[in-house]
PDB file of C-alpha atoms in Angstrom:
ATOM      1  CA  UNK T 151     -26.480  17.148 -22.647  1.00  0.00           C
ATOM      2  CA  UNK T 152     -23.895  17.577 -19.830  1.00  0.00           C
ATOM      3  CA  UNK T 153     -26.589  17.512 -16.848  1.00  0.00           C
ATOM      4  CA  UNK T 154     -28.031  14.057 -18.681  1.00  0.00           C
ATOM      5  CA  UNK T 155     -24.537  12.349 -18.299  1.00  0.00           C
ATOM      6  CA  UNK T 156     -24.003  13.612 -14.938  1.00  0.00           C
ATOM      7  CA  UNK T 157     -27.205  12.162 -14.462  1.00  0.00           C
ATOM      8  CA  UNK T 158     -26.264   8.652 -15.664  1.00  0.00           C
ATOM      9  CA  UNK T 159     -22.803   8.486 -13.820  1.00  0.00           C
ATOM     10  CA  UNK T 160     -22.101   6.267 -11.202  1.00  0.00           C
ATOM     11  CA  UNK T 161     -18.866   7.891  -9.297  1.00  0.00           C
ATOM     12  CA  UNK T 162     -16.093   6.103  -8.880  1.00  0.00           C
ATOM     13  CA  UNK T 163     -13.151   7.318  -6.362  1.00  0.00           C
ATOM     14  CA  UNK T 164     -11.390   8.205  -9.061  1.00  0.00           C
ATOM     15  CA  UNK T 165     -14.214  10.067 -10.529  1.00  0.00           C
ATOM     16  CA  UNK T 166     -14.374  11.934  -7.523  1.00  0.00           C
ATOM     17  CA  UNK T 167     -10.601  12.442  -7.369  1.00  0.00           C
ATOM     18  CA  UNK T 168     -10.415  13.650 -10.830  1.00  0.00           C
ATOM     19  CA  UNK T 169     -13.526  15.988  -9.942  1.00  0.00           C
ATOM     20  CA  UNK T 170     -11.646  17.390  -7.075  1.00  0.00           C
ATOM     21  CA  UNK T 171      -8.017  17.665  -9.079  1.00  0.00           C
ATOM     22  CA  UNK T 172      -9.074  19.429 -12.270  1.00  0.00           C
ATOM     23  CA  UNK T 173     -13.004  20.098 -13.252  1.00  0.00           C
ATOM     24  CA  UNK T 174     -11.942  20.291 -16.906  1.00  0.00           C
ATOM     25  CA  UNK T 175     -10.030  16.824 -16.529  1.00  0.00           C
ATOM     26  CA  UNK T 176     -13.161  15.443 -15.194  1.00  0.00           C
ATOM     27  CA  UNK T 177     -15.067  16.723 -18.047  1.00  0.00           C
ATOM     28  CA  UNK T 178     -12.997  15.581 -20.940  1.00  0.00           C
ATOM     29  CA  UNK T 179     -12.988  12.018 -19.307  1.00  0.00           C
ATOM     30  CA  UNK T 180     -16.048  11.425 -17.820  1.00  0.00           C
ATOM     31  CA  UNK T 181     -18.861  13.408 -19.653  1.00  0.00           C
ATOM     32  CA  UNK T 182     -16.963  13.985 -23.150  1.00  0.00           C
ATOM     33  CA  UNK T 183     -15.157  10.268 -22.667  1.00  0.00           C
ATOM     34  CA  UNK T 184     -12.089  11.914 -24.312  1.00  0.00           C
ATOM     35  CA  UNK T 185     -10.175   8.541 -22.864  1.00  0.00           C
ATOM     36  CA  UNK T 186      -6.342   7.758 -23.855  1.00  0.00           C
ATOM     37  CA  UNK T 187      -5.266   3.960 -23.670  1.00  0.00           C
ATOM     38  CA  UNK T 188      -4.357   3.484 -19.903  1.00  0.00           C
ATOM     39  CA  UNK T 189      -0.687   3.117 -20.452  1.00  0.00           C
ATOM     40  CA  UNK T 190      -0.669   5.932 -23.289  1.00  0.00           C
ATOM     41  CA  UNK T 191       2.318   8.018 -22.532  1.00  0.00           C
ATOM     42  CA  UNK T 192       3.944   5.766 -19.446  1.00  0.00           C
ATOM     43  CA  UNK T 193       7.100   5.133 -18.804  1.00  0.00           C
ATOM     44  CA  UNK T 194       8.372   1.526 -19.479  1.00  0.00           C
ATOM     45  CA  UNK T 195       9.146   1.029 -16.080  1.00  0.00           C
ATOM     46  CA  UNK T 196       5.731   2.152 -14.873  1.00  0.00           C
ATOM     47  CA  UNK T 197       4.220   0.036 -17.598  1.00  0.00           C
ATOM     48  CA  UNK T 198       6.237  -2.930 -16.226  1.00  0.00           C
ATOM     49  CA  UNK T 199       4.548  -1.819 -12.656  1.00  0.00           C
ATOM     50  CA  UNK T 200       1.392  -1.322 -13.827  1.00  0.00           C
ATOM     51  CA  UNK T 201       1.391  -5.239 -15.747  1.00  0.00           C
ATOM     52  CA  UNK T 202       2.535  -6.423 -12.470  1.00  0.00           C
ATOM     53  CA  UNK T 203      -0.100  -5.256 -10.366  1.00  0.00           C
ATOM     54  CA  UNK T 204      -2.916  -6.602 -12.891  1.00  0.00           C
ATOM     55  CA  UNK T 205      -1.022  -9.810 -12.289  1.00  0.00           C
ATOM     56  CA  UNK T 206      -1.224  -9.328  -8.473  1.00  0.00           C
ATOM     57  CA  UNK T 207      -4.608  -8.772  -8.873  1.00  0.00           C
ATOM     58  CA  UNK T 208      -5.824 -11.700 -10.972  1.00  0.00           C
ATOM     59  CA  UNK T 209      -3.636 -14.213  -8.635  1.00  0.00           C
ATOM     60  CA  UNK T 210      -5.713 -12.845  -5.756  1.00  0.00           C
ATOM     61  CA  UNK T 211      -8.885 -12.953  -7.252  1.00  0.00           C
ATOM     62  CA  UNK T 212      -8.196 -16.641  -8.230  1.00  0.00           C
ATOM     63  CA  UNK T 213      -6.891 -17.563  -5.037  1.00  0.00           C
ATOM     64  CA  UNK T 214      -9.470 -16.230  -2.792  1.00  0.00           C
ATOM     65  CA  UNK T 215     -12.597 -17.083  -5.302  1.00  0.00           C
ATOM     66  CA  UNK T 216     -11.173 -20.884  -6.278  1.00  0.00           C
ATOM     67  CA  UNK T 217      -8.283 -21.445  -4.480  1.00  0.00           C
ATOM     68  CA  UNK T 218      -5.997 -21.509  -7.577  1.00  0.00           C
ATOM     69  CA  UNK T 219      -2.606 -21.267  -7.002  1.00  0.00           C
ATOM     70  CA  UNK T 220      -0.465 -20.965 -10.080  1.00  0.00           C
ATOM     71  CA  UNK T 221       2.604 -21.962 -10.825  1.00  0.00           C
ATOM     72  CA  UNK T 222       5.182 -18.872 -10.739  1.00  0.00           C
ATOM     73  CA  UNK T 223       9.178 -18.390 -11.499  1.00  0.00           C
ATOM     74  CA  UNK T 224      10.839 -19.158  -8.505  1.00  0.00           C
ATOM     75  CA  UNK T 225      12.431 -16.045  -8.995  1.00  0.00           C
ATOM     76  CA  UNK T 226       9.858 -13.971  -9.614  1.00  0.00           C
ATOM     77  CA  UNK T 227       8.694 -10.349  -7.977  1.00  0.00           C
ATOM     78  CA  UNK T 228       5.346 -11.805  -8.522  1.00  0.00           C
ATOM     79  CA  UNK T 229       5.884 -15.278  -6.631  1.00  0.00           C
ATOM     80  CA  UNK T 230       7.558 -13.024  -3.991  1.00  0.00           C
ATOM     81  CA  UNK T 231       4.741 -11.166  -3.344  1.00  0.00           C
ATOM     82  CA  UNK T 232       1.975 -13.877  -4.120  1.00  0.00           C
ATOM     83  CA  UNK T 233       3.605 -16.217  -0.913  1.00  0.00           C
ATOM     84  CA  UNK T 234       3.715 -13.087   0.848  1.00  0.00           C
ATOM     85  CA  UNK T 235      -0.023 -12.647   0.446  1.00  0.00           C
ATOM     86  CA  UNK T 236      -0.642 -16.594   1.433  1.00  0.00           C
ATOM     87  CA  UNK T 237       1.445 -15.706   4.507  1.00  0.00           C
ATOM     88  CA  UNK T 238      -0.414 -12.278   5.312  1.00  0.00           C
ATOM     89  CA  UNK T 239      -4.322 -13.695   4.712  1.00  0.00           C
ATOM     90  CA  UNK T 240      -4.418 -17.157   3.966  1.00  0.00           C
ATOM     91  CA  UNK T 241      -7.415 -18.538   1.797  1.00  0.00           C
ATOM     92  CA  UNK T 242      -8.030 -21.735   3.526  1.00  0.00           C
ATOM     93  CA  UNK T 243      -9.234 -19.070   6.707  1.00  0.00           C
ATOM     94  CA  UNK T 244     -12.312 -19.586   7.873  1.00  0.00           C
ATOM     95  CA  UNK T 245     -13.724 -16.842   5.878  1.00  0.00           C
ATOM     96  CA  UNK T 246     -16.045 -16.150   3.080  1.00  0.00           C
ATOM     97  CA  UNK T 247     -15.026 -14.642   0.404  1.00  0.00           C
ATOM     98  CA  UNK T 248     -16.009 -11.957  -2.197  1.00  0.00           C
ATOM     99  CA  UNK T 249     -12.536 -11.040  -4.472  1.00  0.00           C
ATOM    100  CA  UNK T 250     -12.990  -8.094  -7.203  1.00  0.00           C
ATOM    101  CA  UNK T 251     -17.190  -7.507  -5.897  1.00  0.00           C
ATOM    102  CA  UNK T 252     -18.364  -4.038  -7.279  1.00  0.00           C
ATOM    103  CA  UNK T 253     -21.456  -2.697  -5.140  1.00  0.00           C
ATOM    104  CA  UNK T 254     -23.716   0.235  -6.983  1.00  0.00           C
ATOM    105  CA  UNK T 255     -26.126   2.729  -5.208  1.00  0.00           C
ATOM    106  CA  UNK T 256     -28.697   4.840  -6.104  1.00  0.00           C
ATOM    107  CA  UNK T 257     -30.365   6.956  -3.421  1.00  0.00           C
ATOM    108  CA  UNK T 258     -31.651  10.246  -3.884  1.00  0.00           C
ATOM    109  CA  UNK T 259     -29.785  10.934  -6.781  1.00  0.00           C
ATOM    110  CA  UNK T 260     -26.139   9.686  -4.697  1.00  0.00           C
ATOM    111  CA  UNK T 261     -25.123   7.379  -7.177  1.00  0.00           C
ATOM    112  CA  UNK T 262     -22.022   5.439  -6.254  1.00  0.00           C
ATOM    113  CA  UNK T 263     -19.368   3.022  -7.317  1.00  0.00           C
ATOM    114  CA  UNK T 264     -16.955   0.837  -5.627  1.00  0.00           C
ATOM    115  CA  UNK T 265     -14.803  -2.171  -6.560  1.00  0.00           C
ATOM    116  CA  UNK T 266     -13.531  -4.075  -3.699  1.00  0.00           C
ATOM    117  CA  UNK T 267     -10.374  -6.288  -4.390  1.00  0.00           C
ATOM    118  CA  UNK T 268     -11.733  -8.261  -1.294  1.00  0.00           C
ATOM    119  CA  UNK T 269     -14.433  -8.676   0.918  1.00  0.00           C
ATOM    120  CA  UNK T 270     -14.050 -11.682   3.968  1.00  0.00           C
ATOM    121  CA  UNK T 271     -16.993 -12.518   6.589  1.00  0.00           C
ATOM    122  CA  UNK T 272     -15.292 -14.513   9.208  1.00  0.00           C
ATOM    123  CA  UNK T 273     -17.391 -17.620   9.520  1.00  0.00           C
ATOM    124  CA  UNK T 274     -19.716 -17.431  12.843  1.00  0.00           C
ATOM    125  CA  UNK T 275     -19.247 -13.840  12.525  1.00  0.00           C
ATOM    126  CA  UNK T 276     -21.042 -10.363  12.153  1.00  0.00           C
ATOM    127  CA  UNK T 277     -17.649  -8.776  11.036  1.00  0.00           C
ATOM    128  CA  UNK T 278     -16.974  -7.845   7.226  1.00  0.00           C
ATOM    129  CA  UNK T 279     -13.928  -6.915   6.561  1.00  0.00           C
ATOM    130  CA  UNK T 280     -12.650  -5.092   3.388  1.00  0.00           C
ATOM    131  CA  UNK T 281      -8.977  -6.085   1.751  1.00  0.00           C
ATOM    132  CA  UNK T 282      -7.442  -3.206  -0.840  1.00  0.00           C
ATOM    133  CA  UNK T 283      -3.884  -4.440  -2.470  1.00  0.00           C
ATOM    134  CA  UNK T 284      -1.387  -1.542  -3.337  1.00  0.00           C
ATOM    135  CA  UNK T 285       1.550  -2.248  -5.423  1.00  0.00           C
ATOM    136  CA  UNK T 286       3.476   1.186  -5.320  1.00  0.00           C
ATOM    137  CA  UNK T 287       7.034   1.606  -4.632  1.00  0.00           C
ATOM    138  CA  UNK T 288       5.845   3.337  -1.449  1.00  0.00           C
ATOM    139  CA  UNK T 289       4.952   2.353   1.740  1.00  0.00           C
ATOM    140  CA  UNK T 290       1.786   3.142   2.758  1.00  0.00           C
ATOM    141  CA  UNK T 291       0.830   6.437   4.730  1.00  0.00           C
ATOM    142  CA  UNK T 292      -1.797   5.203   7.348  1.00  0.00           C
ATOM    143  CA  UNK T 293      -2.185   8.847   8.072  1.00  0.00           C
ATOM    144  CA  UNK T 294      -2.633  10.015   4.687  1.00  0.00           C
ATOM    145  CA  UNK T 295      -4.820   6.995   3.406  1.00  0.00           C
ATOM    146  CA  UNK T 296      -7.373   7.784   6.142  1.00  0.00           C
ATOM    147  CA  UNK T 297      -8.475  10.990   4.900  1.00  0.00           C
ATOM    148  CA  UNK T 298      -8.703   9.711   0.808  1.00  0.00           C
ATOM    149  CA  UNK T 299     -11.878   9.359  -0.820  1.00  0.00           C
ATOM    150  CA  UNK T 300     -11.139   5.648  -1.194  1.00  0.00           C
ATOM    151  CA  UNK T 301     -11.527   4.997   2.223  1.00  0.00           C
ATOM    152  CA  UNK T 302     -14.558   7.774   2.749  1.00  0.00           C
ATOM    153  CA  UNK T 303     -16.203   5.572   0.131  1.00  0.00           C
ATOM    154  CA  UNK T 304     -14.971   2.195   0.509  1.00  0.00           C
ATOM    155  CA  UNK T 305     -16.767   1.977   4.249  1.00  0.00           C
ATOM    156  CA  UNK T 306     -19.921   4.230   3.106  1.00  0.00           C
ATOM    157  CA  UNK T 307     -20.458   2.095   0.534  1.00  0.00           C
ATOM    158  CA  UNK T 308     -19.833  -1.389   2.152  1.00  0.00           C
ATOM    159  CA  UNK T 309     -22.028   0.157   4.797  1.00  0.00           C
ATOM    160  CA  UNK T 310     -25.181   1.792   2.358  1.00  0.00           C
ATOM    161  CA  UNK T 311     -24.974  -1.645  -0.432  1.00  0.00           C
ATOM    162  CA  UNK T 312     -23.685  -4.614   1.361  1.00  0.00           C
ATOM    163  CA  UNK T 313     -26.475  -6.123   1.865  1.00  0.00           C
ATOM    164  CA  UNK T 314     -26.199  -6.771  -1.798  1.00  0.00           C
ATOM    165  CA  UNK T 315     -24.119  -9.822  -0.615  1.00  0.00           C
ATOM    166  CA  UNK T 316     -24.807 -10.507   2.506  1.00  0.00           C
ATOM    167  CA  UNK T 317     -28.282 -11.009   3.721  1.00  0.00           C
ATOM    168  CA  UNK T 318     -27.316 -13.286   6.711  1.00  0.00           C
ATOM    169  CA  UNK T 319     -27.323 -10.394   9.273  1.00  0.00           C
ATOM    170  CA  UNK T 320     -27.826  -6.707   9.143  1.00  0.00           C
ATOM    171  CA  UNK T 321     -24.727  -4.812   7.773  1.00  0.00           C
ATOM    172  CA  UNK T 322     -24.184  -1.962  10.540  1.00  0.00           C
ATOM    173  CA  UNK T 323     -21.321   0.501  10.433  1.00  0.00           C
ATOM    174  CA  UNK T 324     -19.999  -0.717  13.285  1.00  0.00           C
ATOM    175  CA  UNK T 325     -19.457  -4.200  12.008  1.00  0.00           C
ATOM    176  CA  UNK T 326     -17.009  -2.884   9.068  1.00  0.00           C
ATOM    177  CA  UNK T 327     -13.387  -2.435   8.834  1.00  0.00           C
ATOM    178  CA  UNK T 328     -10.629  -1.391   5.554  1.00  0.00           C
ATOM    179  CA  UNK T 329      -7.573  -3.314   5.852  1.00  0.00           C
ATOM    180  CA  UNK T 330      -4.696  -2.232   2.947  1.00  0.00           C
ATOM    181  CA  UNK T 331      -1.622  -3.935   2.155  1.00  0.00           C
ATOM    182  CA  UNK T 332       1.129  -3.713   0.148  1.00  0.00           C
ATOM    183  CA  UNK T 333       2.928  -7.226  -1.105  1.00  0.00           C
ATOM    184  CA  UNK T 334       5.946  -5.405  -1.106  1.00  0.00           C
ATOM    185  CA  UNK T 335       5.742  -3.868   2.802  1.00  0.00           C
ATOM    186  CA  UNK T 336       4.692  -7.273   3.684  1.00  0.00           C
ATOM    187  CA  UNK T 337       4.848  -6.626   7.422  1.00  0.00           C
ATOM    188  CA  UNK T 338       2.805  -3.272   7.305  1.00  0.00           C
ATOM    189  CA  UNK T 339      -0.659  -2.144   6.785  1.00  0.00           C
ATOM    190  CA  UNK T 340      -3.426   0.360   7.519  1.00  0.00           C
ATOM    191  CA  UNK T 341      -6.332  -0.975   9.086  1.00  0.00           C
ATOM    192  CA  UNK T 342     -10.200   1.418  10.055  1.00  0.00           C
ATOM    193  CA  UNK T 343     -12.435   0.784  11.868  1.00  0.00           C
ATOM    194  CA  UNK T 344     -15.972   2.290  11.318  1.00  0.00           C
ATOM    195  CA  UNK T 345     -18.640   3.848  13.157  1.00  0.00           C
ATOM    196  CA  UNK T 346     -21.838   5.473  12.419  1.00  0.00           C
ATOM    197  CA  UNK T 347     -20.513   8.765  13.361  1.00  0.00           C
ATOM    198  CA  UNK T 348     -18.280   8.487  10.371  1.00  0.00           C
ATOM    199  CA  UNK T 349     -20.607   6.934   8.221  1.00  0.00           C
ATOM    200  CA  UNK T 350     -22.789  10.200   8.398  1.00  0.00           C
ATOM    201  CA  UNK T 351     -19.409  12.427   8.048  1.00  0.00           C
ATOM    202  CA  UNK T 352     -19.327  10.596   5.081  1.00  0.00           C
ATOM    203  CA  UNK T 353     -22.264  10.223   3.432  1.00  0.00           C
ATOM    204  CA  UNK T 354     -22.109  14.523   3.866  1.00  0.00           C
ATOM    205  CA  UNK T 355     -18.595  14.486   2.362  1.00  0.00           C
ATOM    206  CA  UNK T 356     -19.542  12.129  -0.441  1.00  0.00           C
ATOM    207  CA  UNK T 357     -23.219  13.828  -1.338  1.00  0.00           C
ATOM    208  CA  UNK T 358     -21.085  17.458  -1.123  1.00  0.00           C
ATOM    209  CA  UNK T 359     -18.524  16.516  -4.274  1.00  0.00           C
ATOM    210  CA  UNK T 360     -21.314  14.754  -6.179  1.00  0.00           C
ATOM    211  CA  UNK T 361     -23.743  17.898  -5.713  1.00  0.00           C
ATOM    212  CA  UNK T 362     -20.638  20.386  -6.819  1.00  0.00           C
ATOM    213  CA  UNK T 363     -20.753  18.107  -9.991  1.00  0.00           C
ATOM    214  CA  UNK T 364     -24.241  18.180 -10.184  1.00  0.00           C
ATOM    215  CA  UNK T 365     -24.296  21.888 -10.024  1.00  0.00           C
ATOM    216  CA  UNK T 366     -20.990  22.714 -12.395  1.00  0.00           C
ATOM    217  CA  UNK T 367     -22.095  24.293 -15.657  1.00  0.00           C
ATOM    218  CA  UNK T 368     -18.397  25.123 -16.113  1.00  0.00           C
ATOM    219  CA  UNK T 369     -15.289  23.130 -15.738  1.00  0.00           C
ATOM    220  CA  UNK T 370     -12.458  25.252 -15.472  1.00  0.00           C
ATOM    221  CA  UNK T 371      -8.717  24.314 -15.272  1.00  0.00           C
ATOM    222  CA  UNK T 372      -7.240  24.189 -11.899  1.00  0.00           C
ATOM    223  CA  UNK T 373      -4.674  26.620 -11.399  1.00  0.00           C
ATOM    224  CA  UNK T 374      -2.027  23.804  -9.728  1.00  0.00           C
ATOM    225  CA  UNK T 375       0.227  23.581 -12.918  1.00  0.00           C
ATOM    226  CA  UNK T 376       1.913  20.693 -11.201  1.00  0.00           C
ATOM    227  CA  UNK T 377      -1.428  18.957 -11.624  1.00  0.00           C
ATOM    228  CA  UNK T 378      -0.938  19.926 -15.412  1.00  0.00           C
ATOM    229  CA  UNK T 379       2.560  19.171 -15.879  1.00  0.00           C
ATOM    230  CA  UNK T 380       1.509  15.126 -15.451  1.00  0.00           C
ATOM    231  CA  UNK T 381      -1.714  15.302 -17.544  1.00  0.00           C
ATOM    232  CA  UNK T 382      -3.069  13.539 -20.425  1.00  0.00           C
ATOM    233  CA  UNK T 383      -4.774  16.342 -21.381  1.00  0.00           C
ATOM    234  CA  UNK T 384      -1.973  18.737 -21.131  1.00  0.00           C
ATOM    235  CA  UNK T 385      -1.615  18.762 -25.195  1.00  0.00           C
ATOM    236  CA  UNK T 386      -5.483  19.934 -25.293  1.00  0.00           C
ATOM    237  CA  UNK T 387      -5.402  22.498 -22.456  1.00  0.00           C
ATOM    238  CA  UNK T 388      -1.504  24.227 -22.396  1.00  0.00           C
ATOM    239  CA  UNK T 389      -0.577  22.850 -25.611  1.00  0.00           C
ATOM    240  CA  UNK T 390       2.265  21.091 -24.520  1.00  0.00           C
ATOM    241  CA  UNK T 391       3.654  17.257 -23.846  1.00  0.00           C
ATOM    242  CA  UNK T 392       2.745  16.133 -20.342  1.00  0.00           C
ATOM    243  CA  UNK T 393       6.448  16.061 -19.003  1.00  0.00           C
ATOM    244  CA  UNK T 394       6.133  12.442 -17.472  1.00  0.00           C
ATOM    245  CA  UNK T 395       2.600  10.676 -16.835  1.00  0.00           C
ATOM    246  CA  UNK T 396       2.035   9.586 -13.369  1.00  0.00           C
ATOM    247  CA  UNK T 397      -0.947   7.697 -12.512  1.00  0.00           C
ATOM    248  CA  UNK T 398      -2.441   6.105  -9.326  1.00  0.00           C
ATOM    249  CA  UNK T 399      -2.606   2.497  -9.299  1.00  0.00           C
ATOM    250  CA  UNK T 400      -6.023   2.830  -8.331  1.00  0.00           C
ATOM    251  CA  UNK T 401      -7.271   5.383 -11.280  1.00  0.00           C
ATOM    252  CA  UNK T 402      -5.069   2.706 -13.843  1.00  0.00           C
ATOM    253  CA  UNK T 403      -7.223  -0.303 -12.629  1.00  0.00           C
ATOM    254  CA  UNK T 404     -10.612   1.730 -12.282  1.00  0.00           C
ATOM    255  CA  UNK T 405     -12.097   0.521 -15.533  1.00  0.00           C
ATOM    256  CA  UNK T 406     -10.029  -2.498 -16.047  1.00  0.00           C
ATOM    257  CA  UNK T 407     -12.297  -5.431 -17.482  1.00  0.00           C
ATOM    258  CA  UNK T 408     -11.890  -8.537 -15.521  1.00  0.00           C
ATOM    259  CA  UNK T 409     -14.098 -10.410 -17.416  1.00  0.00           C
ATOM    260  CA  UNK T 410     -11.079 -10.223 -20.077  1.00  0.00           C
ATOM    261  CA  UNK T 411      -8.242 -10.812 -17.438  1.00  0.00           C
ATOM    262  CA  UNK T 412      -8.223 -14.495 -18.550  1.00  0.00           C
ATOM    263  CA  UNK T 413      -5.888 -13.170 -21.727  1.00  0.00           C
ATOM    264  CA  UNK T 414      -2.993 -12.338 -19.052  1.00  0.00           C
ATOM    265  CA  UNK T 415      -0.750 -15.179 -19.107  1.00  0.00           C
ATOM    266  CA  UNK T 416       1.083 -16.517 -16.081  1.00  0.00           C
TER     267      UNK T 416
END
């Protein structure tokens, strides 16, 4: 029963994450679907964070898919960052524009998932640049992003399924970038290049998790009880409370339903 789920999945970063984290984590969520309500156990103020980033998102996906732009208090964190994002990548660019575009593969039994906050084709251009908002309280570490699976499968997968979108020109390595930002760090960001070098370093990195899945009749706990002490799933496995839940922006809007975002109100 296991091997036919692993069969159906289509992995996520934060599949792979959780894969690479704790093997029994990944179990209980992704092949048992032992899920928890996303904010289940947060902190108020994370849940406050959390809200706000959804919010982010949805006034990005508006603005760069219909050029909405909302009306927002004056005052606002979200109106702060929102004129900060006109300022950093204005819509009315002469771009195309894909906001919130998932792209699926399926080759040779590499089956992968990625949602893009935004994809932008310069007009009269071969370039296709990808967009990725974070919200965190942290700057961002352009040293530490470039080694995440996010970016690993971000560019692999822009590279392997773009043409999903774009038929206009052939999509080549070489012609991709990964641009993140942070509304809050408004005058930093981390911005890749690709190549086809990395694309291959890549696709070997990416095909290595997915076969350790593939090949995992057991899904032990890892033995980094710092891992545990933040769990979900630290009632189940050590019998205890997690001590304080922290979750990645990007593992809290993995699975969130956009199709339903139109219930957030502004």
């Amino acid at each position: 029963m296991l091997t036919n789920k692993k069969n159906e999945i289509y992995y996520s970063q934060s599949a792979l994450d959780v894969f690479l984290s704790c093997k029994r984590r990944f179990r209980y969520r992704y092949l048992d679907g032992l899920y928890w309500p996303k904010d289940w156990g947060v902190e108020s103020k994370q849940k406050e964070m959390i809200e706000t980033g959804r919010r982010f998102h949805l006034l990005a996906q508006r603005y760069y898919n219909l050029e909405i732009e909302p009306e927002l208090d004056a005052d606002s964190e979200l109106k702060k960052w929102f004129d900060n994002l006109k300022r950093f990548l204005p819509a009315k660019n002469q771009c195309r524009w894909w906001a919130e575009q998932e792209l699926r593969s399926n080759q040779n039994n590499l089956r992968l998932l990625a949602k893009f906050d935004l994809i932008a084709i310069p007009e009269n251009s071969k370039r296709i640049i990808i967009y990725d908002w974070k919200t965190g309280h942290k700057k961002l570490d352009c040293t530490k992003l470039a080694e995440t699976t996010q970016t690993k499968l971000y560019l692999y997968q822009l590279a392997k399924a773009g043409q999903q979108i774009e038929k206009s020109f052939p999509i080549k390595p070489e012609n991709i970038s990964l641009i993140y930002w942070n509304p809050r760090f408004p005058d930093l960001s981390c911005q890749y290049a690709y190549h086809e070098k990395q694309f291959v370093a890549d696709f070997n990195y990416l095909s290595d998790v997915i076969q350790k899945i593939m090949e995992a009749d057991e899904f032990p706990l890892t033995d980094k009880l710092d891992t545990c002490r933040y769990c979900e799933y630290r009632p189940i496995c050590r019998d205890k409370k997690p001590e304080r839940l922290i979750t990645p922006e990007d593992d809290l809007l993995d699975n969130f339903s956009w199709s339903e975002i139109e219930e957030i109100q502004f």
